[in-house]
GROMACS .gro file of N, CA and C in nm:
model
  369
    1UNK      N    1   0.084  -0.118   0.000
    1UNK     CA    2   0.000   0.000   0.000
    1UNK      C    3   0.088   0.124   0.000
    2UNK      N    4   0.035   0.233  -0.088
    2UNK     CA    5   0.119   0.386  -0.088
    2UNK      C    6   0.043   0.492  -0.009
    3UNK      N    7   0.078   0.593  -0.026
    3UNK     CA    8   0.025   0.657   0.038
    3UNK      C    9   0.115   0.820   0.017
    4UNK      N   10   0.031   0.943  -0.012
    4UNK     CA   11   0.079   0.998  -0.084
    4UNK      C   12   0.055   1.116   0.027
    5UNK      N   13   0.153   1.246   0.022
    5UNK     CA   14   0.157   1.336   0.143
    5UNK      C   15   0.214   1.483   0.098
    6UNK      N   16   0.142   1.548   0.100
    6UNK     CA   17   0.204   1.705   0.003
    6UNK      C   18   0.248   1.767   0.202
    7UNK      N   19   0.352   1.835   0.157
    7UNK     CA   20   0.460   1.924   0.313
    7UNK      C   21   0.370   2.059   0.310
    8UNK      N   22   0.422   2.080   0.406
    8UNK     CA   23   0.368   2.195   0.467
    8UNK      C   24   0.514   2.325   0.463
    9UNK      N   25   0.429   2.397   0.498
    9UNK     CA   26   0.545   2.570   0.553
    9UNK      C   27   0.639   2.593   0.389
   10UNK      N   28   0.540   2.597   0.314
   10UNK     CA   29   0.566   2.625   0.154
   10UNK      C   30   0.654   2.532   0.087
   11UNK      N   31   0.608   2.404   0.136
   11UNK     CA   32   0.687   2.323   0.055
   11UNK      C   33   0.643   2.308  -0.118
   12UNK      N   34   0.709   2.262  -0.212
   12UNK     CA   35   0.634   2.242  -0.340
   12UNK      C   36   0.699   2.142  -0.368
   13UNK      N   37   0.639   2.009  -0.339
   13UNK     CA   38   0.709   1.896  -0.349
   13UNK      C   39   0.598   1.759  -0.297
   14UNK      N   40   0.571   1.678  -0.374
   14UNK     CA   41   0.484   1.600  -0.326
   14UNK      C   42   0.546   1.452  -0.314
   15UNK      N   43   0.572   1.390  -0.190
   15UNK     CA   44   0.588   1.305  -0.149
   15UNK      C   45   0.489   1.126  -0.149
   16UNK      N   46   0.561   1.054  -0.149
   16UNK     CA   47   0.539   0.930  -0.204
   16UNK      C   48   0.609   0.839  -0.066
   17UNK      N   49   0.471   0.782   0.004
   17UNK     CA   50   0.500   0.683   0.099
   17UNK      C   51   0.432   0.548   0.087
   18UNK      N   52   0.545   0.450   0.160
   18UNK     CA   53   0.485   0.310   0.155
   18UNK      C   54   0.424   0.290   0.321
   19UNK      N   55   0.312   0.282   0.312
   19UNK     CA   56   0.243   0.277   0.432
   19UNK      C   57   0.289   0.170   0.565
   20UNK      N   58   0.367   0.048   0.504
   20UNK     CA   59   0.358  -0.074   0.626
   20UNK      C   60   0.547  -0.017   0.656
   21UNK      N   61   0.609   0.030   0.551
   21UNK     CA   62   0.789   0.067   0.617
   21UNK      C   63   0.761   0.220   0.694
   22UNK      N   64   0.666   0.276   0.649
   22UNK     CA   65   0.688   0.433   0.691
   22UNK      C   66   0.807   0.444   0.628
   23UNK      N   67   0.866   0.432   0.528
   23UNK     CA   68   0.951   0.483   0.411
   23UNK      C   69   0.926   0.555   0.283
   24UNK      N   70   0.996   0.653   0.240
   24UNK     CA   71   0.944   0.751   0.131
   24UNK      C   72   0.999   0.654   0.032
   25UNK      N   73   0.899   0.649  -0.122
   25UNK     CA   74   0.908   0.573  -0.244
   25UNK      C   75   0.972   0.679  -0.355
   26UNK      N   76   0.951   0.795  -0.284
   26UNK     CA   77   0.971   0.853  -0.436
   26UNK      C   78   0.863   1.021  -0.403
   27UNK      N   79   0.971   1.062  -0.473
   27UNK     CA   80   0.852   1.230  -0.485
   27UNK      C   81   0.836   1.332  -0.608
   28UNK      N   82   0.807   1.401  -0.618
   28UNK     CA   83   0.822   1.505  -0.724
   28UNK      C   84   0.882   1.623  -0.667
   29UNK      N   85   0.969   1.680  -0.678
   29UNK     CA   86   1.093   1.776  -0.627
   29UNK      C   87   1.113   1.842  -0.742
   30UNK      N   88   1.074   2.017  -0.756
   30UNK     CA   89   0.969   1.990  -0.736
   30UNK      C   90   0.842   2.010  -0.781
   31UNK      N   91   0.706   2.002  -0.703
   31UNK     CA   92   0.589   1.987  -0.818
   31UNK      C   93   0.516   2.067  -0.881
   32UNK      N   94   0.524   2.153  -0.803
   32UNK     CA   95   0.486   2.313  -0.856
   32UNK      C   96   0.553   2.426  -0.825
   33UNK      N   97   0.527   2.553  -0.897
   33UNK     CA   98   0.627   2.640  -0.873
   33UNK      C   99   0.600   2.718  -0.734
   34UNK      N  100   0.480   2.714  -0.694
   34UNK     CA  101   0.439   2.763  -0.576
   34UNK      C  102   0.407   2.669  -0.452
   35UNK      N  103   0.357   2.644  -0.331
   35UNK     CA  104   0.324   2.577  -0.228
   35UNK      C  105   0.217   2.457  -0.253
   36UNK      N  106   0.251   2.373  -0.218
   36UNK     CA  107   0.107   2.279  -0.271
   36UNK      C  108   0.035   2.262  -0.173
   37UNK      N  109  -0.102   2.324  -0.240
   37UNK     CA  110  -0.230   2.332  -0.093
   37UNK      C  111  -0.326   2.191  -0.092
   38UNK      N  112  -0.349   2.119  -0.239
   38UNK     CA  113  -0.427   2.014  -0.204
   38UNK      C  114  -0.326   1.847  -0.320
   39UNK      N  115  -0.422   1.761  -0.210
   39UNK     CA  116  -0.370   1.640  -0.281
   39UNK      C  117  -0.488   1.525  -0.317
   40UNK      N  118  -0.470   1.482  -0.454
   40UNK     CA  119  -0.581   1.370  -0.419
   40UNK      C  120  -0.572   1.250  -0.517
   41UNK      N  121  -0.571   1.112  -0.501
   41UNK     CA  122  -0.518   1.024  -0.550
   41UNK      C  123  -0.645   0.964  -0.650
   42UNK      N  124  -0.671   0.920  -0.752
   42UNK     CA  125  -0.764   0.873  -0.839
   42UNK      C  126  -0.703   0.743  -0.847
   43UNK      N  127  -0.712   0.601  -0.787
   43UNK     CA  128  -0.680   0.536  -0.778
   43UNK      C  129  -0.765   0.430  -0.892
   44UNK      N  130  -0.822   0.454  -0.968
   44UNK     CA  131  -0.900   0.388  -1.094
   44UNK      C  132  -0.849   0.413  -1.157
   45UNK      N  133  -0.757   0.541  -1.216
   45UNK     CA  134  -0.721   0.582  -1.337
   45UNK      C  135  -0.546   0.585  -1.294
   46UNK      N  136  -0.540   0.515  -1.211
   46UNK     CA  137  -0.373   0.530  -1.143
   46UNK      C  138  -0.302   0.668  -1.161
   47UNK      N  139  -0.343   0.775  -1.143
   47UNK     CA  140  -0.292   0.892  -1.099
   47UNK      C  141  -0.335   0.986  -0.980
   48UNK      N  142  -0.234   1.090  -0.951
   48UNK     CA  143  -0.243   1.180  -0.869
   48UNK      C  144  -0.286   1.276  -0.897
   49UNK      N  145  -0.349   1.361  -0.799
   49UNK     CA  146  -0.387   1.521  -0.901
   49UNK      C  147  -0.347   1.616  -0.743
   50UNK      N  148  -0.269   1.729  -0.793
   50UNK     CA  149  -0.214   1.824  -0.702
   50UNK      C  150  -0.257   1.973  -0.743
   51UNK      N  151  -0.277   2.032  -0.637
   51UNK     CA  152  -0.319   2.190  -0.703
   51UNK      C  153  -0.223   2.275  -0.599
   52UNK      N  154  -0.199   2.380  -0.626
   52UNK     CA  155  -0.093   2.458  -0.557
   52UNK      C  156  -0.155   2.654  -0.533
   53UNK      N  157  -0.111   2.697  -0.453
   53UNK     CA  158  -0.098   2.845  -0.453
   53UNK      C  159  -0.129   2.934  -0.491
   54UNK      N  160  -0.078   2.882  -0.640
   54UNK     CA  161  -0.056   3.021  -0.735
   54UNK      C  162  -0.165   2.980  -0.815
   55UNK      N  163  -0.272   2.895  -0.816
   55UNK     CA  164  -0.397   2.839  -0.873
   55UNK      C  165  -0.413   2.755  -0.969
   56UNK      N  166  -0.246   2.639  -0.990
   56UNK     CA  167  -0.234   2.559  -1.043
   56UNK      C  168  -0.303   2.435  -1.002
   57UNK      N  169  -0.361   2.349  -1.132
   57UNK     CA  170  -0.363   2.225  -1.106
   57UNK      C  171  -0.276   2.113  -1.193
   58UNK      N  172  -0.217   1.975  -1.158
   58UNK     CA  173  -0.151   1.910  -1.236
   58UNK      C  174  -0.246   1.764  -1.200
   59UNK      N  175  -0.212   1.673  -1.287
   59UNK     CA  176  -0.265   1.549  -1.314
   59UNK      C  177  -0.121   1.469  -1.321
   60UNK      N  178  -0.097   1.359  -1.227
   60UNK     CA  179   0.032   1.313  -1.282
   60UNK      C  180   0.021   1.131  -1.262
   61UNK      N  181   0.074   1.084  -1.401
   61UNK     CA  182   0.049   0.930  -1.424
   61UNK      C  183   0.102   0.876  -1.253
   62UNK      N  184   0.033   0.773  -1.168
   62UNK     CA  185   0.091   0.758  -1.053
   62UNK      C  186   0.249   0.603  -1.067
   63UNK      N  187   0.208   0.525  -1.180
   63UNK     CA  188   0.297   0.444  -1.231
   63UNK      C  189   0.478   0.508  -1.216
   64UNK      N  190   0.515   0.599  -1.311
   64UNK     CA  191   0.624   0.682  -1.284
   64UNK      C  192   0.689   0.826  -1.185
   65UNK      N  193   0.573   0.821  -1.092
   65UNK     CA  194   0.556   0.923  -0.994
   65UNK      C  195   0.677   0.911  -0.910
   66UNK      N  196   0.810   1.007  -0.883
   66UNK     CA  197   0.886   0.976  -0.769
   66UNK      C  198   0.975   0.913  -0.820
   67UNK      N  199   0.979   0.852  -0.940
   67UNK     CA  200   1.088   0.713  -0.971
   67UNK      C  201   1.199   0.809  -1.054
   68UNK      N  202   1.299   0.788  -0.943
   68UNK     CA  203   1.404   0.854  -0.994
   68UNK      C  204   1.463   0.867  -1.139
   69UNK      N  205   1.453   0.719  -1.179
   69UNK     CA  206   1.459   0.701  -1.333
   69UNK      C  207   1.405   0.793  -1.419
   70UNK      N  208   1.330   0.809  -1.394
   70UNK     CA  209   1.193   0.843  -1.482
   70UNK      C  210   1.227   0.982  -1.492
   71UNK      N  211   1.164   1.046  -1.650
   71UNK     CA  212   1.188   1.176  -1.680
   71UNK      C  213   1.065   1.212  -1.565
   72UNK      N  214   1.062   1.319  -1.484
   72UNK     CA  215   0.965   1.398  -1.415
   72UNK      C  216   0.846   1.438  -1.577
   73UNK      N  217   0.900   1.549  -1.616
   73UNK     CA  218   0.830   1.620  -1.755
   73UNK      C  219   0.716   1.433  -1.803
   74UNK      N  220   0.750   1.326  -1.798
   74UNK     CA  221   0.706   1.236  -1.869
   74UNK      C  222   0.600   1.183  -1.746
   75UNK      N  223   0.601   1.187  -1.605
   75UNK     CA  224   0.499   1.197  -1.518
   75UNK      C  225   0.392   1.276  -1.500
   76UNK      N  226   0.422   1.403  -1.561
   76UNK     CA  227   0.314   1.484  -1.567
   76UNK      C  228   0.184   1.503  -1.716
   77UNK      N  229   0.103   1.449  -1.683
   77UNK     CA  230  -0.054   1.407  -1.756
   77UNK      C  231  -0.078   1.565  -1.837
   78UNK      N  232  -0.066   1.614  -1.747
   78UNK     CA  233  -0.151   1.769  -1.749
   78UNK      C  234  -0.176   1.874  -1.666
   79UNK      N  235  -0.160   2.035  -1.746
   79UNK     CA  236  -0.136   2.111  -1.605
   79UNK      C  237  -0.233   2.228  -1.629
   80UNK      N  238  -0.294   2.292  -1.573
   80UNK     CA  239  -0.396   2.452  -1.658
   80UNK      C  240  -0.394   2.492  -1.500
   81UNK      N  241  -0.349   2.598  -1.563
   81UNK     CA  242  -0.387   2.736  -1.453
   81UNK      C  243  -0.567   2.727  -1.421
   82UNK      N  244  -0.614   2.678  -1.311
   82UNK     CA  245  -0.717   2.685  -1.258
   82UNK      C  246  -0.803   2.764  -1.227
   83UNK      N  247  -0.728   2.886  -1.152
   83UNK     CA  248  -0.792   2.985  -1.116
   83UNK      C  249  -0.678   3.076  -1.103
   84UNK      N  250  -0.667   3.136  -1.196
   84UNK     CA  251  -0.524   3.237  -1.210
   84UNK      C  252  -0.508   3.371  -1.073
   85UNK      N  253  -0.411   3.338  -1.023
   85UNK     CA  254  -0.399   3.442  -0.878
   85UNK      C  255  -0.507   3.430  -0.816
   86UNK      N  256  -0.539   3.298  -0.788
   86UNK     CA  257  -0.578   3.268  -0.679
   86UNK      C  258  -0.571   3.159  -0.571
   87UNK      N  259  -0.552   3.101  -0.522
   87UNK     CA  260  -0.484   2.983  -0.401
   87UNK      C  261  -0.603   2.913  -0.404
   88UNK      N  262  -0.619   2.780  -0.427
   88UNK     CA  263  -0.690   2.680  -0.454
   88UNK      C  264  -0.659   2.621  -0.340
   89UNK      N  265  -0.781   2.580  -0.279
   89UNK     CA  266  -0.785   2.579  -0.069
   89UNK      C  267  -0.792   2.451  -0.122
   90UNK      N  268  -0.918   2.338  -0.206
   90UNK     CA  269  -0.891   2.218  -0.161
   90UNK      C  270  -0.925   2.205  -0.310
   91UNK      N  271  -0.914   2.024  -0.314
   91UNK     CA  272  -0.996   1.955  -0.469
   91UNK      C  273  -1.038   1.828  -0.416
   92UNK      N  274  -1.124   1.753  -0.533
   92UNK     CA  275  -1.209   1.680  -0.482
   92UNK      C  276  -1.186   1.605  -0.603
   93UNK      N  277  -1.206   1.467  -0.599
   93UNK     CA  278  -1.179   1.411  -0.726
   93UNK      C  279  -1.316   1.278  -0.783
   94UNK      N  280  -1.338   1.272  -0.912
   94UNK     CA  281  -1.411   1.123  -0.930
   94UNK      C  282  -1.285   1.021  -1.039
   95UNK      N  283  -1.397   0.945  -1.103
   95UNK     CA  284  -1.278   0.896  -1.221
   95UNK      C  285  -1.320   0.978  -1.380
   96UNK      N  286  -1.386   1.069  -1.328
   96UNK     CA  287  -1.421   1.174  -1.483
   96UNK      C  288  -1.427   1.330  -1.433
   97UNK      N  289  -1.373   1.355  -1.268
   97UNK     CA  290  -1.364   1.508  -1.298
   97UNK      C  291  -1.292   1.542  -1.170
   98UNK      N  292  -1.201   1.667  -1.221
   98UNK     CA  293  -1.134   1.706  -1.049
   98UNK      C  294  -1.244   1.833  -1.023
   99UNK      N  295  -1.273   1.854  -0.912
   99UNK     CA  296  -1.336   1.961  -0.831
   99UNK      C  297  -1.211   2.053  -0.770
  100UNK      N  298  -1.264   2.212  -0.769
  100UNK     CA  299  -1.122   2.298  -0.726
  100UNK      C  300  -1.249   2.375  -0.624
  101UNK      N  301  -1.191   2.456  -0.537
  101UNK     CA  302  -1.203   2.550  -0.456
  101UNK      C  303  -1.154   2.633  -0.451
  102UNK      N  304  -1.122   2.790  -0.463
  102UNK     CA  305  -0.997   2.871  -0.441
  102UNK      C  306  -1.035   2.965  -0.335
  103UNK      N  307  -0.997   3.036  -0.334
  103UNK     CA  308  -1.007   3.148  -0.261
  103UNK      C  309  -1.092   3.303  -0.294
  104UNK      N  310  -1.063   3.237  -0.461
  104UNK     CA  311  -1.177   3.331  -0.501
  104UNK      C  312  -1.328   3.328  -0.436
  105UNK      N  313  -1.336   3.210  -0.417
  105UNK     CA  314  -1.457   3.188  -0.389
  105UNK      C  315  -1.562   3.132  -0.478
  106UNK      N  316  -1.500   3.055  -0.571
  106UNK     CA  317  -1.520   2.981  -0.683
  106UNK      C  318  -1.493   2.847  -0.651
  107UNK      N  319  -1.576   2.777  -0.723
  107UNK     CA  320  -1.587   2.632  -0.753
  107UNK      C  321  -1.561   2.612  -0.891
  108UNK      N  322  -1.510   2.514  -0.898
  108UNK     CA  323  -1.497   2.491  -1.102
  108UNK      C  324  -1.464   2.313  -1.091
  109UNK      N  325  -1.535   2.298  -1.221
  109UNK     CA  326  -1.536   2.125  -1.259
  109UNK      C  327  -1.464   2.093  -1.398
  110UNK      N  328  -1.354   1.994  -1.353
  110UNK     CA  329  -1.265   1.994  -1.474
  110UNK      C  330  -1.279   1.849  -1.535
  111UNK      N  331  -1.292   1.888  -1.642
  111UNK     CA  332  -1.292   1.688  -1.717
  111UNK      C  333  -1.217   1.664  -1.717
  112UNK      N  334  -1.158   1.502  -1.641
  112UNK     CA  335  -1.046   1.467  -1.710
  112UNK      C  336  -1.036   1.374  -1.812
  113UNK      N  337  -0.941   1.408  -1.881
  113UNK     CA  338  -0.918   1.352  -2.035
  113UNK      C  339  -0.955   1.209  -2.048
  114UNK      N  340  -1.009   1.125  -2.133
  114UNK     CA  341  -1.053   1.001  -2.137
  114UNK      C  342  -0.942   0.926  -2.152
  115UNK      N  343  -0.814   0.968  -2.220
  115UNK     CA  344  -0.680   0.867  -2.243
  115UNK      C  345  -0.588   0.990  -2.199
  116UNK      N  346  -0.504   0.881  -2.071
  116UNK     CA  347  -0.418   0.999  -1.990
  116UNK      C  348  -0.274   1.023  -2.008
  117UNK      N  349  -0.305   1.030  -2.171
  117UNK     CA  350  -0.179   1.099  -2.244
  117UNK      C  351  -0.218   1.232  -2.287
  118UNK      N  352  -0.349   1.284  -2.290
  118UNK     CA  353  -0.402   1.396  -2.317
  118UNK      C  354  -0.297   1.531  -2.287
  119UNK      N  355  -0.325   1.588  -2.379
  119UNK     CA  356  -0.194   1.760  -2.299
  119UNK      C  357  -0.260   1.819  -2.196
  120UNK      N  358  -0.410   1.834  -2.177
  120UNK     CA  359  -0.468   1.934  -2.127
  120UNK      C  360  -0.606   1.881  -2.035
  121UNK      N  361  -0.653   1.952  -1.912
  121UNK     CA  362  -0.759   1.911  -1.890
  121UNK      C  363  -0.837   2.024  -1.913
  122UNK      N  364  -0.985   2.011  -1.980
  122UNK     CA  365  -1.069   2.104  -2.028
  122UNK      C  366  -1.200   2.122  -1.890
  123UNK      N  367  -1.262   2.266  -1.898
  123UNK     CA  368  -1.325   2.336  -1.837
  123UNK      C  369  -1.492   2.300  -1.865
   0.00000   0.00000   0.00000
């Protein structure tokens, strides 16, 4: 079992744990350019989805997530400015849409792409 953990006190870096060692697997270092405020795992479609600060959201394949090997740029699904200058408090996820919150005081529903090689998630 994994188990996935975004830092606190402006970290931008999302962490990758194995639940039974309490050992880190792997992270994204890092994942956004600003603080990452929410995390949420889509475990049907084997990815992660992270939103940050500066009102980013990303989608990232969870298969190559953290693995040092691995190009980072080739983990990441998809990224759109969410809510531009504004800090996205939480998200909410299904297996066909992420939910955002910001600070604006907005809600917004994002499709995600049906094959998760897609560039983009649409509005």
């Amino acid at each position: 079992k994994q188990w996935y953990q975004r830092r606190v006190r402006g970290d931008t870096t999302i962490k990758k744990w194995h639940l039974q060692t309490r050992k880190e697997k792997g992270g994204q270092r890092p994942a956004h350019k600003d603080r990452v405020q929410a995390l949420a795992h889509i475990p049907e479609l084997r990815s992660v989805v992270s939103a940050s600060r500066d009102g980013v959201v990303k989608l990232w394949r969870e298969d190559s997530f953290g693995d040092p090997k691995s190009d980072p740029a080739k983990s990441l699904i998809a990224e759109v400015d969410a809510h531009p200058g504004s800090s996205i408090q939480d998200i909410k996820v299904s297996v066909s849409h992420i939910y955002t919150a910001s600070a604006d005081s907005t809600i917004k529903i994002w499709s995600i792409p049906q094959k998760l090689n897609s560039e983009e998630i649409t509005s």
